[in-house]
Coordinates of C-alpha atoms and ligand atoms in Angstrom, one line a residue:
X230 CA 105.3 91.5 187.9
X231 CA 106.0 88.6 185.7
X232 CA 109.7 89.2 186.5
X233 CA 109.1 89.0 190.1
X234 CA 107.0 85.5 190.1
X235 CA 109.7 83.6 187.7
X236 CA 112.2 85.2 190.6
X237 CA 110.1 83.5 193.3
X238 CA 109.7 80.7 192.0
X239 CA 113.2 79.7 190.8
X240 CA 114.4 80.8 194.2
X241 CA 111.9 78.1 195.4
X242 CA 112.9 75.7 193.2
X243 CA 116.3 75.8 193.9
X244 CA 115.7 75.6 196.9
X245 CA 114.1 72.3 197.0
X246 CA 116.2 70.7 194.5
X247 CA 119.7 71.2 196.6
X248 CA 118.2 69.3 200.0
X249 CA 118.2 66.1 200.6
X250 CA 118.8 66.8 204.1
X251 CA 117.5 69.0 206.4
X252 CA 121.0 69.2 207.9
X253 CA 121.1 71.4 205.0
X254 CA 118.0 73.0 205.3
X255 CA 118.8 73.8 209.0
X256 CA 122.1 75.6 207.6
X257 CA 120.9 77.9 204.9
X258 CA 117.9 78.7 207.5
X259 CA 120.3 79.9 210.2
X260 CA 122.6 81.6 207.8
X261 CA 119.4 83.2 206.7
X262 CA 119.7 82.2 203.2
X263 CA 115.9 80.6 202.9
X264 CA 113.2 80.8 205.4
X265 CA 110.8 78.5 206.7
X266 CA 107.9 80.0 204.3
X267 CA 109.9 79.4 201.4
X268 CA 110.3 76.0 202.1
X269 CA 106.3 75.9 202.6
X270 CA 105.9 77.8 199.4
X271 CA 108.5 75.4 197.5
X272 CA 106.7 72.4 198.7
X273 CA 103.1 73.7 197.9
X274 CA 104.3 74.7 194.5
X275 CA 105.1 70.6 193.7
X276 CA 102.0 70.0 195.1
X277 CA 99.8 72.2 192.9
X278 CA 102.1 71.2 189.8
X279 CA 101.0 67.4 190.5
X280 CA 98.4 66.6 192.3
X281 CA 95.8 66.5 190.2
X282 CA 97.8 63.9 188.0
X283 CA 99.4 61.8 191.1
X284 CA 96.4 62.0 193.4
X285 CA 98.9 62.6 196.8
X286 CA 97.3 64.8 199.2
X287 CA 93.8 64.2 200.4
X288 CA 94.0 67.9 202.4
X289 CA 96.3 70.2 201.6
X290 CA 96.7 73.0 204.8
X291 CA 98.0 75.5 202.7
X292 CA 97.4 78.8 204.7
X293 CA 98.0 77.3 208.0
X294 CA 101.1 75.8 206.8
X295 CA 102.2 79.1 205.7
X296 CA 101.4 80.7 209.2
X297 CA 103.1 78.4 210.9
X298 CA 106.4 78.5 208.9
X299 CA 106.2 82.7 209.8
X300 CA 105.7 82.1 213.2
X301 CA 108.8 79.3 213.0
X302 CA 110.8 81.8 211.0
X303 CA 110.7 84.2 214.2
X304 CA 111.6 81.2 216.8
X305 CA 114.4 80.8 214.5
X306 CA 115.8 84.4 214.5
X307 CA 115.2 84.6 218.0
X308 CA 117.2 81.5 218.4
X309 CA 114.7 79.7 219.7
X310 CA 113.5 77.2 217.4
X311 CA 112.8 73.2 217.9
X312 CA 115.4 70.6 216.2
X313 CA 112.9 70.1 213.6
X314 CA 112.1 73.9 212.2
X315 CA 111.1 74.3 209.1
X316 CA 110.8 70.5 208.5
X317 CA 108.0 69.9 206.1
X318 CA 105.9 66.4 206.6
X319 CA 102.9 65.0 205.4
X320 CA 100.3 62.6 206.8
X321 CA 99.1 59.2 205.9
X322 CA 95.6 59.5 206.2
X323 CA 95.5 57.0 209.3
X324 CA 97.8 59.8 211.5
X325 CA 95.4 61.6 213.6
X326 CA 95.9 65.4 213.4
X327 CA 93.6 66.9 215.7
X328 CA 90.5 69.3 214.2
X329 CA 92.0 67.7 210.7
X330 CA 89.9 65.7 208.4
X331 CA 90.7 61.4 208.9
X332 CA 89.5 59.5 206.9
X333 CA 91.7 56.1 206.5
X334 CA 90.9 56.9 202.8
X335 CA 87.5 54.9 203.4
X336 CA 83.6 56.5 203.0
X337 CA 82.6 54.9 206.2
X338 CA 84.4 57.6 208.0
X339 CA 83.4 60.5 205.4
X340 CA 83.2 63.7 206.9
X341 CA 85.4 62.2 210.1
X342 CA 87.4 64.8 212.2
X343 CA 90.1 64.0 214.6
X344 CA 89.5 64.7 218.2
X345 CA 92.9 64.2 219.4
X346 CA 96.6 63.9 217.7
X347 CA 98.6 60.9 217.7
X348 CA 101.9 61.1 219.7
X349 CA 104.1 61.2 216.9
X350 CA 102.4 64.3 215.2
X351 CA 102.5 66.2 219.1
X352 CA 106.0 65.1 219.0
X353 CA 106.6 66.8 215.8
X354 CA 104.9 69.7 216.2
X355 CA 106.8 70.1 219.2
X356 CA 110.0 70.6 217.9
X357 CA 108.6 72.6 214.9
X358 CA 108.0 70.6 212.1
X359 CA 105.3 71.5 209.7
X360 CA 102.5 69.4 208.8
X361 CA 101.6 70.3 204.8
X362 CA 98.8 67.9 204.2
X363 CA 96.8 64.5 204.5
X364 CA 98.3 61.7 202.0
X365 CA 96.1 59.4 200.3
X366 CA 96.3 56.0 201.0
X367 CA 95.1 52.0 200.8
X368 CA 91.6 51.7 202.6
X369 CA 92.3 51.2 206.3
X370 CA 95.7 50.4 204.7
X371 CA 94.6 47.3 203.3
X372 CA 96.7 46.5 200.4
X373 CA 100.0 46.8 198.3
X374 CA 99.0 49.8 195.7
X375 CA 97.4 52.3 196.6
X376 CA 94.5 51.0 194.0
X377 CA 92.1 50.1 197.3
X378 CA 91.3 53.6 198.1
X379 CA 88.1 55.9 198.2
X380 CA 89.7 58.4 196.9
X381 CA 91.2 56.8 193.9
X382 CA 94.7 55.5 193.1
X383 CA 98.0 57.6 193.3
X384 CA 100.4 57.1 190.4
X385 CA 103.8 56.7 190.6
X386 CA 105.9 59.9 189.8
X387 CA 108.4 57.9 188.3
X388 CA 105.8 56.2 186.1
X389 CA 102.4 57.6 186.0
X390 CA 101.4 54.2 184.7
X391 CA 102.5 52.6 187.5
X392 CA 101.3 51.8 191.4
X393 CA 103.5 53.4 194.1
X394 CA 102.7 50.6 195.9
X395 CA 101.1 50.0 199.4
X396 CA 99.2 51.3 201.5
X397 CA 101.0 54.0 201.9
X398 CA 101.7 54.7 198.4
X399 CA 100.9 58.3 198.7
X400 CA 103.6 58.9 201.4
X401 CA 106.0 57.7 199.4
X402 CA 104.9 59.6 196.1
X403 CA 105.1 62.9 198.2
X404 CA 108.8 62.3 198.6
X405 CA 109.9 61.0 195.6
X406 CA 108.1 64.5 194.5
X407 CA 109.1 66.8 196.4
X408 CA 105.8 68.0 197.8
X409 CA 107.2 66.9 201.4
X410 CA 110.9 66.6 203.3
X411 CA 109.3 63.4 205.0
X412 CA 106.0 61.8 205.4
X413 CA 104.6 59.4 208.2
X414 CA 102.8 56.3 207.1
X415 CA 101.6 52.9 208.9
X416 CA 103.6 49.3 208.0
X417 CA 101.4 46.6 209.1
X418 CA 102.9 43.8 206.5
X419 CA 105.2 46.3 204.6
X420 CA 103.1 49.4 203.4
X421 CA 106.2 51.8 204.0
X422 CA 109.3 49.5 202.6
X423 CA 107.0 48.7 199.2
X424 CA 106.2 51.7 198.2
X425 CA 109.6 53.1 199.2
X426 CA 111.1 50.7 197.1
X427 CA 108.7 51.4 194.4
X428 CA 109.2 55.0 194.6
X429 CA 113.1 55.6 194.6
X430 CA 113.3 56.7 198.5
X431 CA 114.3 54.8 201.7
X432 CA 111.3 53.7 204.3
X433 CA 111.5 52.4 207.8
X434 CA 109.5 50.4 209.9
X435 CA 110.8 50.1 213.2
X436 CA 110.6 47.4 216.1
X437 CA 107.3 46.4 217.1
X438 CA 106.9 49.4 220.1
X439 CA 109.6 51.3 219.3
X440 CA 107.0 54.5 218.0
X441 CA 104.2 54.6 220.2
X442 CA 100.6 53.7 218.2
X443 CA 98.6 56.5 220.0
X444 CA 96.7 58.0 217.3
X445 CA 97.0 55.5 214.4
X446 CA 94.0 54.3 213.2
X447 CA 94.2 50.3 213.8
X448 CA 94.4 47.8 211.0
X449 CA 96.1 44.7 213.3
X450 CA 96.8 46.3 216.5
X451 CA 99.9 42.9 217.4
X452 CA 101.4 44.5 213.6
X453 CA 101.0 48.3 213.2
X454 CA 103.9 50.6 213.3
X455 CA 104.2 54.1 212.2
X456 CA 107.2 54.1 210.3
X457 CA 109.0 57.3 208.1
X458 CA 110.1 57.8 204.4
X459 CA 112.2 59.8 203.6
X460 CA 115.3 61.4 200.8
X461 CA 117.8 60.3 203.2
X462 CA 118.8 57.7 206.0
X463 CA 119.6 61.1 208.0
X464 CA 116.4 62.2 208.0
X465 CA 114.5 59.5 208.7
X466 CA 117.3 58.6 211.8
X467 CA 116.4 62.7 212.9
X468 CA 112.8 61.9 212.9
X469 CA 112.5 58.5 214.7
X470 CA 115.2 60.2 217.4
X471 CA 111.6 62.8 217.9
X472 CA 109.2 60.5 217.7
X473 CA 110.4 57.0 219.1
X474 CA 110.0 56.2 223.0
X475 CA 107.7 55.4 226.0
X476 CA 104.5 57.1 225.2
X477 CA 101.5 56.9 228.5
X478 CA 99.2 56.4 225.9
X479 CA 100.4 53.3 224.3
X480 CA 101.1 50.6 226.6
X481 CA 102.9 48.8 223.9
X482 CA 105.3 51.6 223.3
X483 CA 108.7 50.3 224.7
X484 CA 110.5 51.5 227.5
X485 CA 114.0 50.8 225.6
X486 CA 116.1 54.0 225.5
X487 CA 115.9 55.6 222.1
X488 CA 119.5 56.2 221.3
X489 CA 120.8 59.7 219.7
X490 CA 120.3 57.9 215.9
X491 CA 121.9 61.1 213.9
X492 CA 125.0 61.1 216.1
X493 CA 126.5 57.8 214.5
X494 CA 125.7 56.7 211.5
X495 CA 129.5 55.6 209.9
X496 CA 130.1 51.8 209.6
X497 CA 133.3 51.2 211.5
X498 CA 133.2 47.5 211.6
X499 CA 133.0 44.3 210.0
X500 CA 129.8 42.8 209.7
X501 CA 127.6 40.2 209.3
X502 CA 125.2 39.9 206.7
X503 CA 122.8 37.0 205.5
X504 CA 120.7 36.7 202.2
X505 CA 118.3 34.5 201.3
X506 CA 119.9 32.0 198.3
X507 CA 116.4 31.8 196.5
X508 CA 116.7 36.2 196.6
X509 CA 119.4 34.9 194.0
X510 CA 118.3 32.1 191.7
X511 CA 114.6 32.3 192.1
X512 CA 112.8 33.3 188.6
X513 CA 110.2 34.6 190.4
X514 CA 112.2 37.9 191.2
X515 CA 113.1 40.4 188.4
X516 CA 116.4 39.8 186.9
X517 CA 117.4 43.8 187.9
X518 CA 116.4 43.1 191.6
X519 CA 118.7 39.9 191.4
X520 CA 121.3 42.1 189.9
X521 CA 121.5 45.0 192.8
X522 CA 121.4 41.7 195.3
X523 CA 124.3 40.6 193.5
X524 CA 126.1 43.4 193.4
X525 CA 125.6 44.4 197.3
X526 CA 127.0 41.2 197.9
X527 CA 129.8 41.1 196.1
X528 CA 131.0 45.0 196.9
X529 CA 130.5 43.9 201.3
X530 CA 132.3 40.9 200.5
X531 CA 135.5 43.0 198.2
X532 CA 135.2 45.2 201.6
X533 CA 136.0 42.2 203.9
X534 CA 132.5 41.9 205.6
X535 CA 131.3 38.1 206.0
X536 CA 128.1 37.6 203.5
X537 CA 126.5 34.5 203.8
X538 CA 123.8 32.8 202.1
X539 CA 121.0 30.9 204.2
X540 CA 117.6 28.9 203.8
X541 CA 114.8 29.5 205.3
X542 CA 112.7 27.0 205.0
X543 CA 109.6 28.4 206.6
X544 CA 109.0 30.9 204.1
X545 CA 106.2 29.6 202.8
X546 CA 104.5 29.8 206.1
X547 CA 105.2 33.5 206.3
X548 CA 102.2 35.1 204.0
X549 CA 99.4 32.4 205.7
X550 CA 99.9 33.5 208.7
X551 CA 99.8 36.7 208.3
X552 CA 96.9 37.0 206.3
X553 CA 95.4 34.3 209.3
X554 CA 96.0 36.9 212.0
X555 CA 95.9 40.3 210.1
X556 CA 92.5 39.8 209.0
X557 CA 91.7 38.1 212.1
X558 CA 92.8 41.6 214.3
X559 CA 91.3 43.6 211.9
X560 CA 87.9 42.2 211.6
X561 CA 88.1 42.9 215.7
X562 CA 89.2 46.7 215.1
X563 CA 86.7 47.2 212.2
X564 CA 83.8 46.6 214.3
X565 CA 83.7 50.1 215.4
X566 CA 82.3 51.5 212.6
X567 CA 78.7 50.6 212.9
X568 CA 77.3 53.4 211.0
X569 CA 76.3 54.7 214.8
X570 CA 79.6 56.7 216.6
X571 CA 81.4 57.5 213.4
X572 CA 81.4 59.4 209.7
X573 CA 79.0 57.9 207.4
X574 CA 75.4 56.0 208.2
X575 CA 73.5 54.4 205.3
X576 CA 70.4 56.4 204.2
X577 CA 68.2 53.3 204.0
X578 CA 68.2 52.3 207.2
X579 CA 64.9 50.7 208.3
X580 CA 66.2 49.9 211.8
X581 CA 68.7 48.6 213.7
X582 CA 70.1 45.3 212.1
X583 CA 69.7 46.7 208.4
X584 CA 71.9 50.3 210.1
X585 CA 74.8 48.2 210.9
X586 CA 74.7 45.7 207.4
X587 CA 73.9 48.9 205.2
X588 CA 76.2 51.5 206.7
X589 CA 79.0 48.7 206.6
X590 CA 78.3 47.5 202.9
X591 CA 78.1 50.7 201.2
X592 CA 80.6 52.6 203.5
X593 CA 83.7 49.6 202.9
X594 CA 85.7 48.9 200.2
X595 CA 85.6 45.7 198.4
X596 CA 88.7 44.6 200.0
X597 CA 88.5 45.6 203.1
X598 CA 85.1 44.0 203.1
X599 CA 86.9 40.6 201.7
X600 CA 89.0 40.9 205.1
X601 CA 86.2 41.2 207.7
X602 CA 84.6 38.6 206.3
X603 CA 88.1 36.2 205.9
X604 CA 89.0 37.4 209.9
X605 CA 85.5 36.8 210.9
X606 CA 85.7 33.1 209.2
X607 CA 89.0 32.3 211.4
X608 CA 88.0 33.7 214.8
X609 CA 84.7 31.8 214.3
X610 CA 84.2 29.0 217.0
X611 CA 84.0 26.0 214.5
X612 CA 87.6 26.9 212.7
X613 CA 89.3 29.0 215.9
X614 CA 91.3 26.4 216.6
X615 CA 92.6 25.3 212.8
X616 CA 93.0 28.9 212.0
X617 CA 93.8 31.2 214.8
X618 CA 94.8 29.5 217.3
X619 CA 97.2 27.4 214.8
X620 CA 98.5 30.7 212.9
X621 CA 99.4 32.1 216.3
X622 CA 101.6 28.9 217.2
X623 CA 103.5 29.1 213.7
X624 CA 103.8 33.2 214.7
X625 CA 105.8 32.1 217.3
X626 CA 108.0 29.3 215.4
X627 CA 108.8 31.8 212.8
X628 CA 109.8 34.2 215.4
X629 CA 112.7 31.5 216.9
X630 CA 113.6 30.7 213.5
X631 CA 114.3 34.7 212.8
X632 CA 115.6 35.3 216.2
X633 CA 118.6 32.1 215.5
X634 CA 119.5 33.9 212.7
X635 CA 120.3 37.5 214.3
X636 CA 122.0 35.3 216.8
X637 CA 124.6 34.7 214.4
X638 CA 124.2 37.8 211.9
X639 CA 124.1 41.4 212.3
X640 CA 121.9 42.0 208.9
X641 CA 119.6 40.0 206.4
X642 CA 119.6 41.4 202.9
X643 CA 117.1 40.9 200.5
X644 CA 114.4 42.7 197.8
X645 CA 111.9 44.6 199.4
X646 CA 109.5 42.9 196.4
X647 CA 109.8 40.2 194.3
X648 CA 109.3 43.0 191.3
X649 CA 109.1 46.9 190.5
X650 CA 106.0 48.8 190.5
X651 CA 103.4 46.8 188.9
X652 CA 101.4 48.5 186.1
X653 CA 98.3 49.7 187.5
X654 CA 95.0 47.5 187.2
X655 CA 98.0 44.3 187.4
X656 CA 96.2 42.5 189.8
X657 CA 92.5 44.1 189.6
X658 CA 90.9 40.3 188.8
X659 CA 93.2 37.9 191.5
X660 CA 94.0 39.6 194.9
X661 CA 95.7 36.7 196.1
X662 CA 98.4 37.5 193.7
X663 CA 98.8 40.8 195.2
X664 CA 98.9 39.0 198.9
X665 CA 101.7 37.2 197.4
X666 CA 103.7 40.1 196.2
X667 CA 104.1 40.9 199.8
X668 CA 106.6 37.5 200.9
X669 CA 109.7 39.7 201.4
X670 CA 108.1 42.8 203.9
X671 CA 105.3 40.4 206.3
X672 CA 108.0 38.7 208.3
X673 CA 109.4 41.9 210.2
X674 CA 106.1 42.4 210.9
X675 CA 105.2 38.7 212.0
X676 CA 108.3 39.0 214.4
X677 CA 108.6 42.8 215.3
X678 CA 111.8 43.4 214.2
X679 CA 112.6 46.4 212.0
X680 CA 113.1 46.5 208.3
X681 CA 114.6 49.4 205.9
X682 CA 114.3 50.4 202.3
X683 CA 116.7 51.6 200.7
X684 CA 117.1 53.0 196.9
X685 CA 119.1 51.1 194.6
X686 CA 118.7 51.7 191.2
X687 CA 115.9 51.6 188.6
X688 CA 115.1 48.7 186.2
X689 CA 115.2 49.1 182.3
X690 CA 112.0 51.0 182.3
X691 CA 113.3 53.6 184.5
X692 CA 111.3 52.4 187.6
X693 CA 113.3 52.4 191.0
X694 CA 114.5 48.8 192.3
X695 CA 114.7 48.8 195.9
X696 CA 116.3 46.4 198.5
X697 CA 115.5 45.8 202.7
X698 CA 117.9 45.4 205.4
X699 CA 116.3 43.6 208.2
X700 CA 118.0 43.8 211.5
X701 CA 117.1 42.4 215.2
X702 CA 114.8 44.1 217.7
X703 CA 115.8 47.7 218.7
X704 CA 118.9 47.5 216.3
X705 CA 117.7 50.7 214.3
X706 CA 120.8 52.3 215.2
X707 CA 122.6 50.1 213.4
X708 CA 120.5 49.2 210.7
X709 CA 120.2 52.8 210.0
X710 CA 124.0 53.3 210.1
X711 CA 124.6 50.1 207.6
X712 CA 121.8 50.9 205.3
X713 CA 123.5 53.9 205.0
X714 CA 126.5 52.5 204.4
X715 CA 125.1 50.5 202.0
X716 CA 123.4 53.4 200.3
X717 CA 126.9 55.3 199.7
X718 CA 128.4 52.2 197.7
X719 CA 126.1 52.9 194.8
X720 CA 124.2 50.1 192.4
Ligands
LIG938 N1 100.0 44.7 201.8 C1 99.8 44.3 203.1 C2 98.3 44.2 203.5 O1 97.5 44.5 202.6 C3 100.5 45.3 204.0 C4 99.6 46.4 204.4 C5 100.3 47.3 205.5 O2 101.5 47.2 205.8 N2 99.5 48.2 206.0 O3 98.0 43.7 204.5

């Protein structure tokens, strides 16, 4: 007996240890060497090993998971199955799943079921992936570590000391540990390139429209994308090619053709790439994220590419405006929860004023409390103007000043952070010094153009430094295919 479980479970760990593609996965599936419930098994084997200490999954659909890998398993022998079969992903908790628990890792939507499922998870589903679990995540994906949760914090695998970063810290954890192929999480100001950076695997946000929003609990509705972590740039290229494009549900998805992403990801020309000079010289970034920078510069230049360095003056501008019209959106979107359609209601309610201020107090977050009130301040008549209004028209002047330089480069390098996962509790007294860990990843997002992590290295305590590729609107193909490229020349 004992004989037989080491035997199963080597078999599953050797299996997950060889793949970090499904390419490969999709090989040994049709030569019959694995199946699709090993791969479940595999995965849900990490999972019980270390979730307890990590804190990843929220749910874990262990049995149905297993069902549905059988039932895949057949589609595959009959030579039937979807281009994703057997491709195991997990959930930020804002991806509605329908008859699933969601939860946006708040109490105010304790006990919350989803009606429906977003796009992207019918669009998975529909070519056979399977969904493992619910990730944990940053309330409403309000923050940069995972610390701003209900649930409590994820760790770090690298570093159980450390953050994963944020918000979708948990996504990123899941992959770094094996407990998924891929996860799906939400990047409003950079909550999948942090934490990919801060866990060791790549992250993409797309364009602004490029995934349709159907299904994704709002944060700032002008900001959100779904974007995908995962082991490699060919998986996450597979999984936007299934979930990107026109969706009736989500007017703001765009009607742009999504190209075939996997088909052509080799760099056969010279490009153009810009970095930041301060990304460089500034003390305020650690000395190993300077050091990859460096290094990526000097190896496109030694391969004839044109690296340039640029000023961008309007930095500065970046993080206030986001914060202006995040919180702004969001204090909008967050009125929902009135203690009367959704998850939790106060029990003290006396009537209806004190069922709307008691419900809200005790069922938000301190942060996401510290938003309301800060979007609520802006979009209030006396300071509309100064605030709003203002931060809308600087939205707009950063968006020309980004767009010039894409007229002349292909790329803009820089660090995805200014550091490496902070220790946890770093910034548990000043939140503003968390905002400002965020300069590098709110731009994409203030101008709707898509941003990558990728992998490059790990500091001198062993924790991975990451970098981000920015690219011009609808260039995933080629961000995707240079980030690769990129990727291959190693730190
Ligand atoms: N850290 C940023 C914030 O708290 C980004 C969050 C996100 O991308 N969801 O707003």
């Amino acid at each position: 007996m004992l004989a037989i479980i080491i035997f199963a479970s080597c078999k599953n760990q050797t299996a997950l240890k060889n793949y970090s593609t499904y390419s490969e996965i999709r090989q040994d599936l049709e030569a019959g060497k694995i199946s699709c419930l090993d791969l479940v098994n595999a995965h849900l084997e990490q999972i019980t090993a270390r979730n307890t200490e990590l804190n990843v999954f929220l749910s874990v659909y262990n049995q149905e998971a297993q069902e549905k890998a059988k039932t895949i398993d057949e589609k595959i022998k009959a030579g039937k199955a979807g281009k994703l079969a057997g491709l195991v992903v997990g959930l930020k908790d804002v991806i509605s799943y329908a008859n699933h628990p969601l939860q946006a890792s708040s109490k105010i939507l304790n006990g919350f079921i989803a009606q429906f499922s977003a796009t992207v998870v019918e669009r998975l589903l529909a070519e056979d992936a399977i969904i493992i679990g619910r990730q944990n995540c940053d309330e409403f994906a309000m923050g940069s570590t995972n610390e701003n949760s209900a649930f409590g914090i994820t760790r770090n695998a690298a570093n159980p000391n450390h953050v994963p970063g944020g918000s979708s810290g948990a996504s990123a954890v899941a992959v770094q540990a094996n407990m998924c192929q891929v996860s799906l999480g939400s990047d409003t100001g950079g909550s999948v390139r942090q934490p990919a950076a801060f866990c060791g695997v790549y992250g993409l946000k797309p364009t602004y429209g490029r995934i349709s929003r159907y299904g994704l609990i709002a944060y700032a509705s002008s900001f959100d994308c779904i974007g995908i972590f995962g082991k490699s740039i060919d998986d996450v290229a597979l999984v936007l090619e299934v979930i990107a494009g026109v969706d009736n549900y989500d007017s703001t998805a765009s009607h742009t053709p999504v190209p075939a992403y996997t088909q052509n990801l080799q760099l056969n020309e010279k490009v153009k790439v810009a970095y930041l000079r301060e990304s460089l010289e500034s003390e305020a970034i650690q000395p190993e994220i300077r050091k990859a920078m460096q290094e990526k510069i000097t190896f496109l230049q030694k391969e004839g590419h044109i690296v340039e360095a640029i000023d961008f003056p309007l930095l500065e501008y970046i993080l206030p405006t986001y914060y202006i019209l995040t919180t702004a959106e969001a204090s909008s979107n967050l009125s929902r929860y009135d203690g009367v359609r959704y998850g939790f209601r106060s029990e003290k309610v006396e009537d209806l004023d004190s069922l709307y201020k008691k419900t809200r107090s005790e069922g938000f977050g301190k942060d996401v409390q510290r938003r309301i009130m800060l979007g609520t301040f802006v979009l209030s008549a006396n300071y509309y103007d100064a605030y709003y209004t203002k931060a809308q028209k600087v939205r707009r002047i950063i968006k020309e000043a980004t767009d010039k330089i894409f007229e002349k480069f292909d790329f803009w390098l820089m660090p995805a952070a200014p550091t490496t996962a902070f220790p946890i509790g770093n910034f548990a007294s000043d939140p503003l010094q968390m905002f400002l860990a965020d300069v590098f990843t709110v731009q994409a997002n203030v101008v709707g153009i898509p941003g990558l992590a990728v992998p490059c290295g790990v500091d001198k305590k062993g924790l991975p430094v990451g970098l981000q590729i920015l690219a011009h609107h609808f260039k995933e193909e080629k961000l995707l295919t240079f980030g690769k490229y990129l990727a291959l020349h190693s730190c």
